[in-house]
Amino acid sequence: MGDGRSVCGIAGIVGRRADTLTLRAMARTLTHRGPDDEGVWIDAEAGIGLAHRRLAILDLSPTGHQPMQSADGRWVISFNGEIYNHPALRRKLEERKQAPQGGWRGQSDTETLLQAIAAWGLEKALSEAVGMFALATWDRRERRLHLVRDRFGEKPLYYGWAGRDLLFGSELKALRAHPDFAAEIDRVALGHYAARTYVPAPRSIYRGVFKLPPGCILTIEPGALGSPPQEPPAEGGTQGGLRLQRYWSYRDVIE
């Protein structure tokens, strides 16, 4: 959501079908999560598109519209969640003279987090942010997409393939809206469901579609779509141009 206490919805495509029509179709499956506003951002040259459905609570104005671009133009974000300590993060950015040039556009925690990413880098910003969230952020300079889930996985985030397009979304129905989505049942996941009455992460009920684990960053490197893998990358490893890293661990905190 990025500016309130309930839910918003995010979705996106990396690949040839990163077009407005498909992105809006994906986003509109999430209207129940964000009835107040809809946004789409596309970099056609890079083959990347982000979509957002907004529930506006903290910042009701158009300055909270998403996807949102950082003041320096490098980062674009589609964000679902809430950063509880965003006023403190704003003060820290201001004290360090790292606030956006020209001043803040609005009061949304999305803008605060985005500026923290621009000023400190993604991992440092995540280490400073306290909240519940799922987000996608595109680094226009490095041409990398990062998918991130909060420390305990309060906000959902799925990713997978439709043909050679990589998709992501807050719910599986957003991925199903892509015209090339095969919706092939994962028999291993089906077995887990029969035994446990749920599908454990990182699998989903669909073959080639996975849940991003809590406290993790999935980075999609340039050229990642050459041969879509059927298994998710292992933590700390790279597979098919996808790199999965943990930015927070409760075990490390306990130790």
Short mmCIF file of C-alpha atoms in Angstrom, two decimals:
data_model
loop_
_atom_site.label_atom_id
_atom_site.label_comp_id
_atom_site.label_asym_id
_atom_site.label_seq_id
_atom_site.Cartn_x
_atom_site.Cartn_y
_atom_site.Cartn_z
CA MET A 1 0.00 0.00 0.00
CA GLY A 2 2.69 2.44 0.92
CA ASP A 3 0.49 4.95 2.71
CA GLY A 4 -1.83 3.16 5.09
CA ARG A 5 -2.65 0.28 7.37
CA SER A 6 -4.44 -2.29 5.24
CA VAL A 7 -3.50 -3.53 1.77
CA CYS A 8 -2.54 -2.44 -1.71
CA GLY A 9 -1.60 -4.61 -4.67
CA ILE A 10 1.51 -4.74 -6.82
CA ALA A 11 2.25 -6.54 -10.08
CA GLY A 12 4.72 -6.41 -12.93
CA ILE A 13 6.37 -7.96 -15.94
CA VAL A 14 9.93 -8.32 -17.17
CA GLY A 15 9.84 -9.34 -20.82
CA ARG A 16 8.26 -8.75 -24.19
CA ARG A 17 4.68 -8.25 -22.92
CA ALA A 18 5.47 -5.41 -20.53
CA ASP A 19 2.68 -3.33 -22.07
CA THR A 20 -0.02 -1.13 -20.61
CA LEU A 21 -2.92 -3.44 -21.55
CA THR A 22 -1.43 -6.51 -19.86
CA LEU A 23 -0.24 -4.61 -16.80
CA ARG A 24 -3.63 -3.01 -16.27
CA ALA A 25 -5.31 -6.41 -16.60
CA MET A 26 -2.99 -7.79 -13.92
CA ALA A 27 -3.52 -4.79 -11.64
CA ARG A 28 -7.30 -4.91 -11.94
CA THR A 29 -7.41 -8.41 -10.48
CA LEU A 30 -6.15 -6.65 -7.31
CA THR A 31 -8.77 -3.88 -7.20
CA HIS A 32 -10.16 -5.30 -3.94
CA ARG A 33 -6.73 -4.62 -2.38
CA GLY A 34 -6.49 -1.05 -3.67
CA PRO A 35 -9.76 0.57 -4.75
CA ASP A 36 -8.57 4.20 -4.68
CA ASP A 37 -6.06 4.47 -7.53
CA GLU A 38 -4.30 2.55 -10.28
CA GLY A 39 -0.91 3.20 -11.82
CA VAL A 40 1.34 1.71 -14.49
CA TRP A 41 4.98 2.56 -15.28
CA ILE A 42 6.83 1.10 -18.29
CA ASP A 43 10.38 1.24 -19.61
CA ALA A 44 9.78 -0.23 -23.06
CA GLU A 45 13.45 -0.25 -24.00
CA ALA A 46 14.35 -2.32 -20.93
CA GLY A 47 11.25 -4.52 -21.20
CA ILE A 48 10.05 -3.78 -17.67
CA GLY A 49 6.64 -2.72 -16.41
CA LEU A 50 5.33 -2.07 -12.88
CA ALA A 51 1.70 -1.79 -11.83
CA HIS A 52 0.01 -0.73 -8.61
CA ARG A 53 -3.41 -0.65 -6.96
CA ARG A 54 -3.60 1.85 -4.12
CA LEU A 55 -5.50 2.09 -0.88
CA ALA A 56 -4.87 5.66 0.28
CA ILE A 57 -4.85 6.32 4.02
CA LEU A 58 -1.81 8.30 5.23
CA ASP A 59 -1.35 10.47 2.14
CA LEU A 60 -4.66 10.90 0.33
CA SER A 61 -3.24 13.24 -2.29
CA PRO A 62 -1.90 12.46 -5.79
CA THR A 63 1.64 12.76 -4.37
CA GLY A 64 1.24 9.19 -3.09
CA HIS A 65 0.53 7.83 -6.57
CA GLN A 66 2.46 4.70 -7.58
CA PRO A 67 4.55 3.41 -9.20
CA MET A 68 6.73 6.20 -7.85
CA GLN A 69 10.05 7.43 -9.21
CA SER A 70 12.85 8.68 -6.94
CA ALA A 71 13.82 12.35 -7.02
CA ASP A 72 17.14 11.51 -8.69
CA GLY A 73 15.37 9.46 -11.38
CA ARG A 74 17.32 6.26 -10.73
CA TRP A 75 14.76 4.16 -8.84
CA VAL A 76 11.12 3.26 -9.51
CA ILE A 77 9.05 1.46 -6.89
CA SER A 78 5.73 -0.34 -6.55
CA PHE A 79 5.12 -0.81 -2.84
CA ASN A 80 2.54 -2.60 -0.69
CA GLY A 81 2.74 -2.19 3.05
CA GLU A 82 3.59 0.27 5.77
CA ILE A 83 6.88 1.62 7.11
CA TYR A 84 6.12 2.25 10.78
CA ASN A 85 9.20 4.39 11.42
CA HIS A 86 9.04 6.50 8.28
CA PRO A 87 8.88 9.84 10.19
CA ALA A 88 12.14 8.89 11.95
CA LEU A 89 13.68 7.88 8.61
CA ARG A 90 12.69 11.25 7.14
CA ARG A 91 14.33 13.07 10.01
CA LYS A 92 17.50 11.02 9.60
CA LEU A 93 17.63 11.79 5.89
CA GLU A 94 17.09 15.49 6.60
CA GLU A 95 19.71 15.57 9.35
CA ARG A 96 22.23 14.00 6.98
CA LYS A 97 21.23 16.43 4.21
CA GLN A 98 20.05 13.51 2.07
CA ALA A 99 16.43 14.58 1.63
CA PRO A 100 15.23 15.03 -1.98
CA GLN A 101 16.48 18.14 -3.71
CA GLY A 102 13.59 20.56 -3.85
CA GLY A 103 11.91 19.02 -0.82
CA TRP A 104 9.47 16.20 -0.20
CA ARG A 105 6.58 15.82 -2.62
CA GLY A 106 4.11 14.46 -0.04
CA GLN A 107 3.66 12.55 3.23
CA SER A 108 3.70 8.93 2.04
CA ASP A 109 6.00 6.34 3.56
CA THR A 110 6.63 5.12 0.02
CA GLU A 111 8.45 8.37 -0.80
CA THR A 112 10.44 8.09 2.43
CA LEU A 113 11.57 4.53 1.69
CA LEU A 114 12.34 5.38 -1.92
CA GLN A 115 14.56 8.28 -0.89
CA ALA A 116 16.31 6.07 1.66
CA ILE A 117 17.05 3.56 -1.11
CA ALA A 118 18.36 6.34 -3.34
CA ALA A 119 20.56 7.76 -0.56
CA TRP A 120 21.79 4.61 1.20
CA GLY A 121 21.27 1.72 -1.22
CA LEU A 122 18.64 -1.00 -1.03
CA GLU A 123 20.09 -3.23 1.69
CA LYS A 124 20.95 -0.35 4.05
CA ALA A 125 17.49 1.17 3.57
CA LEU A 126 15.85 -2.18 4.35
CA SER A 127 17.95 -2.58 7.48
CA GLU A 128 16.75 0.83 8.70
CA ALA A 129 13.07 0.33 7.77
CA VAL A 130 10.65 -1.19 10.27
CA GLY A 131 7.38 -2.40 8.83
CA MET A 132 5.42 -4.90 6.81
CA PHE A 133 5.77 -4.79 3.05
CA ALA A 134 6.27 -6.39 -0.32
CA LEU A 135 7.84 -4.29 -3.02
CA ALA A 136 9.38 -4.23 -6.47
CA THR A 137 12.00 -1.64 -7.29
CA TRP A 138 13.68 -1.12 -10.65
CA ASP A 139 17.21 0.26 -10.74
CA ARG A 140 17.31 2.21 -13.99
CA ARG A 141 21.09 2.65 -13.89
CA GLU A 142 22.02 -0.99 -13.22
CA ARG A 143 18.96 -2.32 -15.10
CA ARG A 144 18.06 -4.73 -12.32
CA LEU A 145 14.72 -5.49 -10.72
CA HIS A 146 14.63 -6.28 -7.01
CA LEU A 147 11.68 -8.01 -5.36
CA VAL A 148 11.61 -7.72 -1.57
CA ARG A 149 9.47 -9.18 1.20
CA ASP A 150 9.31 -8.03 4.82
CA ARG A 151 11.09 -9.75 7.70
CA PHE A 152 8.25 -12.08 8.71
CA GLY A 153 6.37 -12.33 5.42
CA GLU A 154 3.28 -10.40 6.45
CA LYS A 155 2.78 -9.18 2.89
CA PRO A 156 2.60 -11.79 0.11
CA LEU A 157 4.64 -11.78 -3.11
CA TYR A 158 4.65 -14.38 -5.89
CA TYR A 159 6.85 -14.60 -8.96
CA GLY A 160 7.04 -16.95 -11.94
CA TRP A 161 6.88 -17.28 -15.70
CA ALA A 162 4.45 -17.00 -18.56
CA GLY A 163 6.43 -18.17 -21.57
CA ARG A 164 9.66 -16.16 -21.30
CA ASP A 165 8.11 -13.28 -19.39
CA LEU A 166 8.86 -13.10 -15.68
CA LEU A 167 5.82 -11.99 -13.70
CA PHE A 168 5.23 -10.99 -10.11
CA GLY A 169 2.23 -10.01 -8.06
CA SER A 170 0.62 -9.77 -4.64
CA GLU A 171 -1.73 -12.62 -5.53
CA LEU A 172 -1.68 -15.51 -7.97
CA LYS A 173 -4.70 -14.12 -9.80
CA ALA A 174 -2.53 -11.21 -11.01
CA LEU A 175 -0.16 -13.67 -12.71
CA ARG A 176 -3.09 -15.59 -14.20
CA ALA A 177 -4.20 -12.41 -16.01
CA HIS A 178 -1.15 -12.61 -18.30
CA PRO A 179 -2.40 -14.10 -21.62
CA ASP A 180 0.47 -16.63 -21.80
CA PHE A 181 0.12 -17.94 -18.25
CA ALA A 182 -0.17 -21.74 -18.44
CA ALA A 183 -1.66 -22.41 -14.97
CA GLU A 184 -0.07 -25.86 -14.89
CA ILE A 185 -0.56 -27.54 -11.50
CA ASP A 186 2.65 -28.41 -9.65
CA ARG A 187 2.16 -32.04 -8.62
CA VAL A 188 4.78 -31.78 -5.87
CA ALA A 189 2.93 -28.80 -4.42
CA LEU A 190 -0.36 -30.69 -4.77
CA GLY A 191 1.13 -33.52 -2.73
CA HIS A 192 2.17 -31.04 -0.04
CA TYR A 193 -1.34 -29.59 -0.02
CA ALA A 194 -2.93 -33.02 0.34
CA ALA A 195 -0.66 -33.81 3.28
CA ARG A 196 -0.71 -30.43 5.05
CA THR A 197 -3.75 -28.55 3.68
CA TYR A 198 -1.41 -25.76 2.52
CA VAL A 199 1.48 -25.31 0.07
CA PRO A 200 4.72 -24.50 1.92
CA ALA A 201 7.03 -21.78 0.58
CA PRO A 202 8.76 -21.35 -1.76
CA ARG A 203 6.34 -23.34 -3.95
CA SER A 204 2.88 -22.36 -5.07
CA ILE A 205 0.14 -24.53 -6.55
CA TYR A 206 1.39 -23.62 -10.06
CA ARG A 207 4.47 -25.11 -11.67
CA GLY A 208 7.21 -22.54 -12.10
CA VAL A 209 5.56 -20.01 -9.76
CA PHE A 210 7.07 -19.39 -6.34
CA LYS A 211 6.55 -17.42 -3.14
CA LEU A 212 9.37 -15.09 -2.23
CA PRO A 213 10.59 -16.12 1.25
CA PRO A 214 10.32 -13.59 4.09
CA GLY A 215 13.33 -11.37 4.75
CA CYS A 216 14.72 -11.91 1.25
CA ILE A 217 15.64 -9.95 -1.87
CA LEU A 218 15.26 -11.56 -5.28
CA THR A 219 17.34 -9.77 -7.91
CA ILE A 220 16.57 -10.30 -11.58
CA GLU A 221 19.79 -9.75 -13.48
CA PRO A 222 19.93 -8.50 -17.10
CA GLY A 223 19.38 -11.44 -19.47
CA ALA A 224 17.67 -13.56 -16.80
CA LEU A 225 14.88 -14.65 -19.15
CA GLY A 226 17.05 -16.72 -21.47
CA SER A 227 15.98 -20.04 -19.94
CA PRO A 228 13.36 -19.75 -17.17
CA PRO A 229 14.19 -22.22 -14.36
CA GLN A 230 11.58 -24.58 -12.96
CA GLU A 231 13.01 -24.39 -9.44
CA PRO A 232 13.63 -21.25 -7.35
CA PRO A 233 17.20 -20.17 -6.64
CA ALA A 234 18.70 -21.37 -3.39
CA GLU A 235 19.34 -18.79 -0.70
CA GLY A 236 22.66 -17.13 -1.36
CA GLY A 237 22.79 -18.56 -4.88
CA THR A 238 22.05 -17.62 -8.46
CA GLN A 239 19.98 -19.63 -10.92
CA GLY A 240 19.00 -18.61 -14.42
CA GLY A 241 19.95 -14.98 -13.78
CA LEU A 242 17.97 -14.84 -10.51
CA ARG A 243 19.86 -14.13 -7.29
CA LEU A 244 18.29 -14.74 -3.89
CA GLN A 245 19.80 -13.19 -0.78
CA ARG A 246 18.61 -12.84 2.80
CA TYR A 247 18.79 -9.34 4.28
CA TRP A 248 17.37 -10.30 7.70
CA SER A 249 17.31 -13.49 9.78
CA TYR A 250 15.62 -14.04 13.13
CA ARG A 251 18.29 -16.64 13.92
CA ASP A 252 20.98 -14.01 13.53
CA VAL A 253 19.03 -11.65 15.78
CA ILE A 254 18.60 -14.34 18.47
CA GLU A 255 22.29 -15.26 18.32
#
